[in-house]
JSON list of C-alpha atoms in Angstrom, two decimals:
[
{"chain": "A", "resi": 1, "resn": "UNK", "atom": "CA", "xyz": [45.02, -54.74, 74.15]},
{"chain": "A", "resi": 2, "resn": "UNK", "atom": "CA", "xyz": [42.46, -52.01, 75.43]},
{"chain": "A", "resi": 3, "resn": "UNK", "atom": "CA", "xyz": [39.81, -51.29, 72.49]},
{"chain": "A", "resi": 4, "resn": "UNK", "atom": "CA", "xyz": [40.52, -47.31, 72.54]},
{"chain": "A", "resi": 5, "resn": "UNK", "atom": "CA", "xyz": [43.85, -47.86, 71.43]},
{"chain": "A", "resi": 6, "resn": "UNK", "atom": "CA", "xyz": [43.04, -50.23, 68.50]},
{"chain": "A", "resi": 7, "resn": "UNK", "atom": "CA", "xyz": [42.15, -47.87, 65.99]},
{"chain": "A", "resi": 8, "resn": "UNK", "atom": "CA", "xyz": [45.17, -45.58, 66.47]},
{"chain": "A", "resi": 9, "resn": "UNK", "atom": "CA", "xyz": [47.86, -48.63, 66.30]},
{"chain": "A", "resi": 10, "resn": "UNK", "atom": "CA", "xyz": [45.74, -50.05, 63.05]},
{"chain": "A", "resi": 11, "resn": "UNK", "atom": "CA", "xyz": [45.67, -46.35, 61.32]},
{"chain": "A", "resi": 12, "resn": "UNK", "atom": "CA", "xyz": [49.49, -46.12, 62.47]},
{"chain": "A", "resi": 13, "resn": "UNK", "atom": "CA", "xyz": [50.26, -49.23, 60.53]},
{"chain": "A", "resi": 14, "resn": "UNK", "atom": "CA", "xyz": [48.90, -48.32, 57.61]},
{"chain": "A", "resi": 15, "resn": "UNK", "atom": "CA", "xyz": [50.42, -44.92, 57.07]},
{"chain": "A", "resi": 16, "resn": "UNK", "atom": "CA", "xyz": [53.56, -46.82, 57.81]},
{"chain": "A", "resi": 17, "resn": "UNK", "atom": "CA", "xyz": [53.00, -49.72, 55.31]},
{"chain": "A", "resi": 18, "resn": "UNK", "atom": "CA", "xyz": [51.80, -46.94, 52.88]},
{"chain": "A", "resi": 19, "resn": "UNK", "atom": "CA", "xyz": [54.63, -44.94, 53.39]},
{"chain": "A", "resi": 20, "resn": "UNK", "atom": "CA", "xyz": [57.61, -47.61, 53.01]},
{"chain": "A", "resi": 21, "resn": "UNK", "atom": "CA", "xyz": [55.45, -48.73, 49.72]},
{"chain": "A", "resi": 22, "resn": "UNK", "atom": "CA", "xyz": [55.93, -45.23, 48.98]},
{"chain": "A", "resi": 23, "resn": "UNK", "atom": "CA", "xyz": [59.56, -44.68, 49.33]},
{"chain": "A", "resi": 24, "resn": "UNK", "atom": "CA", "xyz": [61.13, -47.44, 46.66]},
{"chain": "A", "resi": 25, "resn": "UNK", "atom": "CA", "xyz": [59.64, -45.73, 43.66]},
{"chain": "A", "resi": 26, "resn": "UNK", "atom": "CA", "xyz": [60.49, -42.42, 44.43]},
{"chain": "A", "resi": 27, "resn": "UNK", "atom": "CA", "xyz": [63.58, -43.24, 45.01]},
{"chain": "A", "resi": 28, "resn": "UNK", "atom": "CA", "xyz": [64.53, -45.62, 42.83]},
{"chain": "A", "resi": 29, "resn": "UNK", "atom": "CA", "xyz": [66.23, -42.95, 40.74]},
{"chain": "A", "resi": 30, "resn": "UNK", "atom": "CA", "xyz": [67.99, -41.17, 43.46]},
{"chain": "A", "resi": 31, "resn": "UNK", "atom": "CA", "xyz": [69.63, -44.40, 45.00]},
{"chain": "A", "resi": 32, "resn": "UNK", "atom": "CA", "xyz": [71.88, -46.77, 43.09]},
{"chain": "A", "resi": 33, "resn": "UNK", "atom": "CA", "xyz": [72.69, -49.75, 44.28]},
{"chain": "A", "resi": 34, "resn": "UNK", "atom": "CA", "xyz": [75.78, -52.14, 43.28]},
{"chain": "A", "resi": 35, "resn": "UNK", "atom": "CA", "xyz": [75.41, -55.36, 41.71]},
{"chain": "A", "resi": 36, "resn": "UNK", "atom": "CA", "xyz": [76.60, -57.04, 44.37]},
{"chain": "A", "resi": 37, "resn": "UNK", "atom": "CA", "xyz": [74.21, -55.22, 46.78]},
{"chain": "A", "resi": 38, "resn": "UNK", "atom": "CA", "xyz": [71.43, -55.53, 44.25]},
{"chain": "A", "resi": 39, "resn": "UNK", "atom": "CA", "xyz": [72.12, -59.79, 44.38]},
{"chain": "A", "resi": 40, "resn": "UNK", "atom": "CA", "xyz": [72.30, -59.91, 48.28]},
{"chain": "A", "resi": 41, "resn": "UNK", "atom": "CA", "xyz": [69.15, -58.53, 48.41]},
{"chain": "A", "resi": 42, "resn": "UNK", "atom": "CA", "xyz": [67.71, -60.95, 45.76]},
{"chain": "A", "resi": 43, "resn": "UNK", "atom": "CA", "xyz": [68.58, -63.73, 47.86]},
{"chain": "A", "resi": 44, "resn": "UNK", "atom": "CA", "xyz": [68.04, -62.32, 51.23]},
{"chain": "A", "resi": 45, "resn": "UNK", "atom": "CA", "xyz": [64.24, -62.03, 49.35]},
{"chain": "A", "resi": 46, "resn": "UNK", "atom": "CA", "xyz": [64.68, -65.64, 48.63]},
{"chain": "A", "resi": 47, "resn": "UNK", "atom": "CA", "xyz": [65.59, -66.63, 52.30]},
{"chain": "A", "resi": 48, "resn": "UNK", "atom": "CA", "xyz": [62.87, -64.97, 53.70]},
{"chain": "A", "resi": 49, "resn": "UNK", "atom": "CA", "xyz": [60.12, -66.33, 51.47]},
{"chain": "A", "resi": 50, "resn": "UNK", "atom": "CA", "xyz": [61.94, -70.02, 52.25]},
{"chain": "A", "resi": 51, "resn": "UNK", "atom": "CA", "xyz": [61.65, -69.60, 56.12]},
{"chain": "A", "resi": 52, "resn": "UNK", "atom": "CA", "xyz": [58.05, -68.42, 55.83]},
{"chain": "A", "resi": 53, "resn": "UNK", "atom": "CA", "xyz": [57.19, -71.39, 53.76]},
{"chain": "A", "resi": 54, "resn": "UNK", "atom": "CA", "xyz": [59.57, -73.26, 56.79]},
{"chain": "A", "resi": 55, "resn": "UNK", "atom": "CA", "xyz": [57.79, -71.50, 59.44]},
{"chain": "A", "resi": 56, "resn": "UNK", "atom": "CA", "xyz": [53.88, -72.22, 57.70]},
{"chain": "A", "resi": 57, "resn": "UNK", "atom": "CA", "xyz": [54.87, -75.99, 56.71]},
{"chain": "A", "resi": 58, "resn": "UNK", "atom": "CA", "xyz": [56.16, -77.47, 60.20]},
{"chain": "A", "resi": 59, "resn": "UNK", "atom": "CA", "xyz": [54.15, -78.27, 63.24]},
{"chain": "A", "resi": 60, "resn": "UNK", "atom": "CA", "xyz": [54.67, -76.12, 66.00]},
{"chain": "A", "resi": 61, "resn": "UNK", "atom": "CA", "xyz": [54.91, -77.15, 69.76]},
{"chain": "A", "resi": 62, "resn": "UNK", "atom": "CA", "xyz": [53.61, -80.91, 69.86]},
{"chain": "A", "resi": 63, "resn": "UNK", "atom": "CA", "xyz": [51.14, -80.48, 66.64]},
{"chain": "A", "resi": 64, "resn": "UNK", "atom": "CA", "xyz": [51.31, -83.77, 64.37]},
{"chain": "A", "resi": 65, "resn": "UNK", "atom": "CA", "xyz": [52.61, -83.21, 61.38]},
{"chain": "A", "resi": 66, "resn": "UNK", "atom": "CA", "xyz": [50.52, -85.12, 58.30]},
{"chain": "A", "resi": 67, "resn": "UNK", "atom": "CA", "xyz": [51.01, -85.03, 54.99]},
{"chain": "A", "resi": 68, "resn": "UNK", "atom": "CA", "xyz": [47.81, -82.98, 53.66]},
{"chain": "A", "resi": 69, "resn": "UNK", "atom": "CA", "xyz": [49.74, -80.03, 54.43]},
{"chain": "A", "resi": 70, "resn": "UNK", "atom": "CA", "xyz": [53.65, -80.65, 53.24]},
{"chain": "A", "resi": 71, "resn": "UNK", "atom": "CA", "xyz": [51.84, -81.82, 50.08]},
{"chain": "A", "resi": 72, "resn": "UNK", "atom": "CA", "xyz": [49.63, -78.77, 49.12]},
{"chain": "A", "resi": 73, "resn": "UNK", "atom": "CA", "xyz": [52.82, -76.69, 49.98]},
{"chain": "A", "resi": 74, "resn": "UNK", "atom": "CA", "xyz": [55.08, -78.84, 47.40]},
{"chain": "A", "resi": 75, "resn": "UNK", "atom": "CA", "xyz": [52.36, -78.31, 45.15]},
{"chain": "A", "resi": 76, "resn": "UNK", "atom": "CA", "xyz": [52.51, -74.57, 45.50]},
{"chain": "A", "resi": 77, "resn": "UNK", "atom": "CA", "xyz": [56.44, -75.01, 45.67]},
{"chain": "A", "resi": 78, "resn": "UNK", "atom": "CA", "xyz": [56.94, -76.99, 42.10]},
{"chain": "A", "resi": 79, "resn": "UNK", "atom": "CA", "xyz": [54.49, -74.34, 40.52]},
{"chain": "A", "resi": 80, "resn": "UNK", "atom": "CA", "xyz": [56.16, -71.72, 41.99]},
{"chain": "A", "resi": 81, "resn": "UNK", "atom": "CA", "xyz": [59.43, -72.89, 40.17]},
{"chain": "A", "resi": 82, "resn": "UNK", "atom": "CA", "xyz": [57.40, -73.54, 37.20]},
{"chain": "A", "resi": 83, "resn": "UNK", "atom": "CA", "xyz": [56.87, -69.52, 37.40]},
{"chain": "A", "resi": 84, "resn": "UNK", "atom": "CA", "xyz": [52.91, -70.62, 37.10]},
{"chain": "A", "resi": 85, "resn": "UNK", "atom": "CA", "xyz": [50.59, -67.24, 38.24]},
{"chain": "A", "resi": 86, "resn": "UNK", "atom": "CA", "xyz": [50.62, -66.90, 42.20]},
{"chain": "A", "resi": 87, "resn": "UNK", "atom": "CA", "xyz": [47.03, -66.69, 42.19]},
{"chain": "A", "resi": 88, "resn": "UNK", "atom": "CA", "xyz": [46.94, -70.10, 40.76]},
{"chain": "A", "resi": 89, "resn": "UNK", "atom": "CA", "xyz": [50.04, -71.29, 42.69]},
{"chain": "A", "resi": 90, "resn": "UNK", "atom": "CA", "xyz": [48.17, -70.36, 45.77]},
{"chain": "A", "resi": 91, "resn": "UNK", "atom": "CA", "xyz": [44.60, -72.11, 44.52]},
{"chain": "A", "resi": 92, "resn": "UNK", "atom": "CA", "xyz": [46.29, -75.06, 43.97]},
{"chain": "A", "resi": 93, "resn": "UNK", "atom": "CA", "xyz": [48.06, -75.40, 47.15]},
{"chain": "A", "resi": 94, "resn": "UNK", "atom": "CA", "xyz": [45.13, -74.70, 49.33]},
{"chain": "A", "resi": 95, "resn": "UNK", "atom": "CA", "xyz": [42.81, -76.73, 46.95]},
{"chain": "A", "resi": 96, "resn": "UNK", "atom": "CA", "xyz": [45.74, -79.89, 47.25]},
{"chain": "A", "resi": 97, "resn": "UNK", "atom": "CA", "xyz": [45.89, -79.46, 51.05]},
{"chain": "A", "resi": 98, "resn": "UNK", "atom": "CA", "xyz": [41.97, -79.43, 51.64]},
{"chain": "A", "resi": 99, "resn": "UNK", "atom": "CA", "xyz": [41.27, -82.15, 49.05]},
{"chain": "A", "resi": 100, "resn": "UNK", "atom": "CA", "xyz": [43.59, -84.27, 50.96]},
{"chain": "A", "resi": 101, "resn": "UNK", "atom": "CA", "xyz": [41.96, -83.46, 54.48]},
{"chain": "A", "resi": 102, "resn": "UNK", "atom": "CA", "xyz": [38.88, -84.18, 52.99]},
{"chain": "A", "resi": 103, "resn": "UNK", "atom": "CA", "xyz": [39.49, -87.86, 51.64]},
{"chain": "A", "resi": 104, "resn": "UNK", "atom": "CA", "xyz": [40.91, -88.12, 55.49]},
{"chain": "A", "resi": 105, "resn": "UNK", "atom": "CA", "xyz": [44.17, -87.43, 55.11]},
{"chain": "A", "resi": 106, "resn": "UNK", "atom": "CA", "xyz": [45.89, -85.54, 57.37]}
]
């Protein structure tokens, strides 16, 4: 990507991001949703955090996959059901993952 036209597509994405943050609370009294519309999204939430976590977890192309990595993200996985904070969900995983690389495990 040509440098001149950097700036613009950052400064585009931004007032974008900004402006979808924007919408849901002033709208969340002008648009009601059903329950079961309200429960799809819930899980379609769900199934997109779960195919991130997918996509970060397993080796891509011909990458070896060790266990320093599937480990710090069951780590972050059981805390995350333990509804523990993110930040320390996140601290742990990372912190699990490197310890392990470390020691020499990979």
């Amino acid at each position: 990507m040509n440098a001149p036209y950097l700036l613009p597509a950052m400064l585009a994405l931004a007032v974008g991001t900004y402006a979808l943050r924007w919408t849901g609370p002033a709208m969340r009294h002008r648009l009601r949703l059903s329950p079961r519309a309200i429960h799809l999204l819930d899980t379609g939430a769900l199934v997109l955090l779960a195919a991130l976590v997918a996509t970060a977890t397993l080796p891509t192309g011909s990458g070896h996959l060790g266990i320093a990595l599937p480990a710090g993200v069951g780590v972050g996985g059981v805390l995350a059901w333990r509804r523990a904070p993110l930040l320390v969900t996140v601290l742990a995983a990372a912190t699990t993952t490197a310890l392990l690389r470390l020691i020499g495990v990979h």
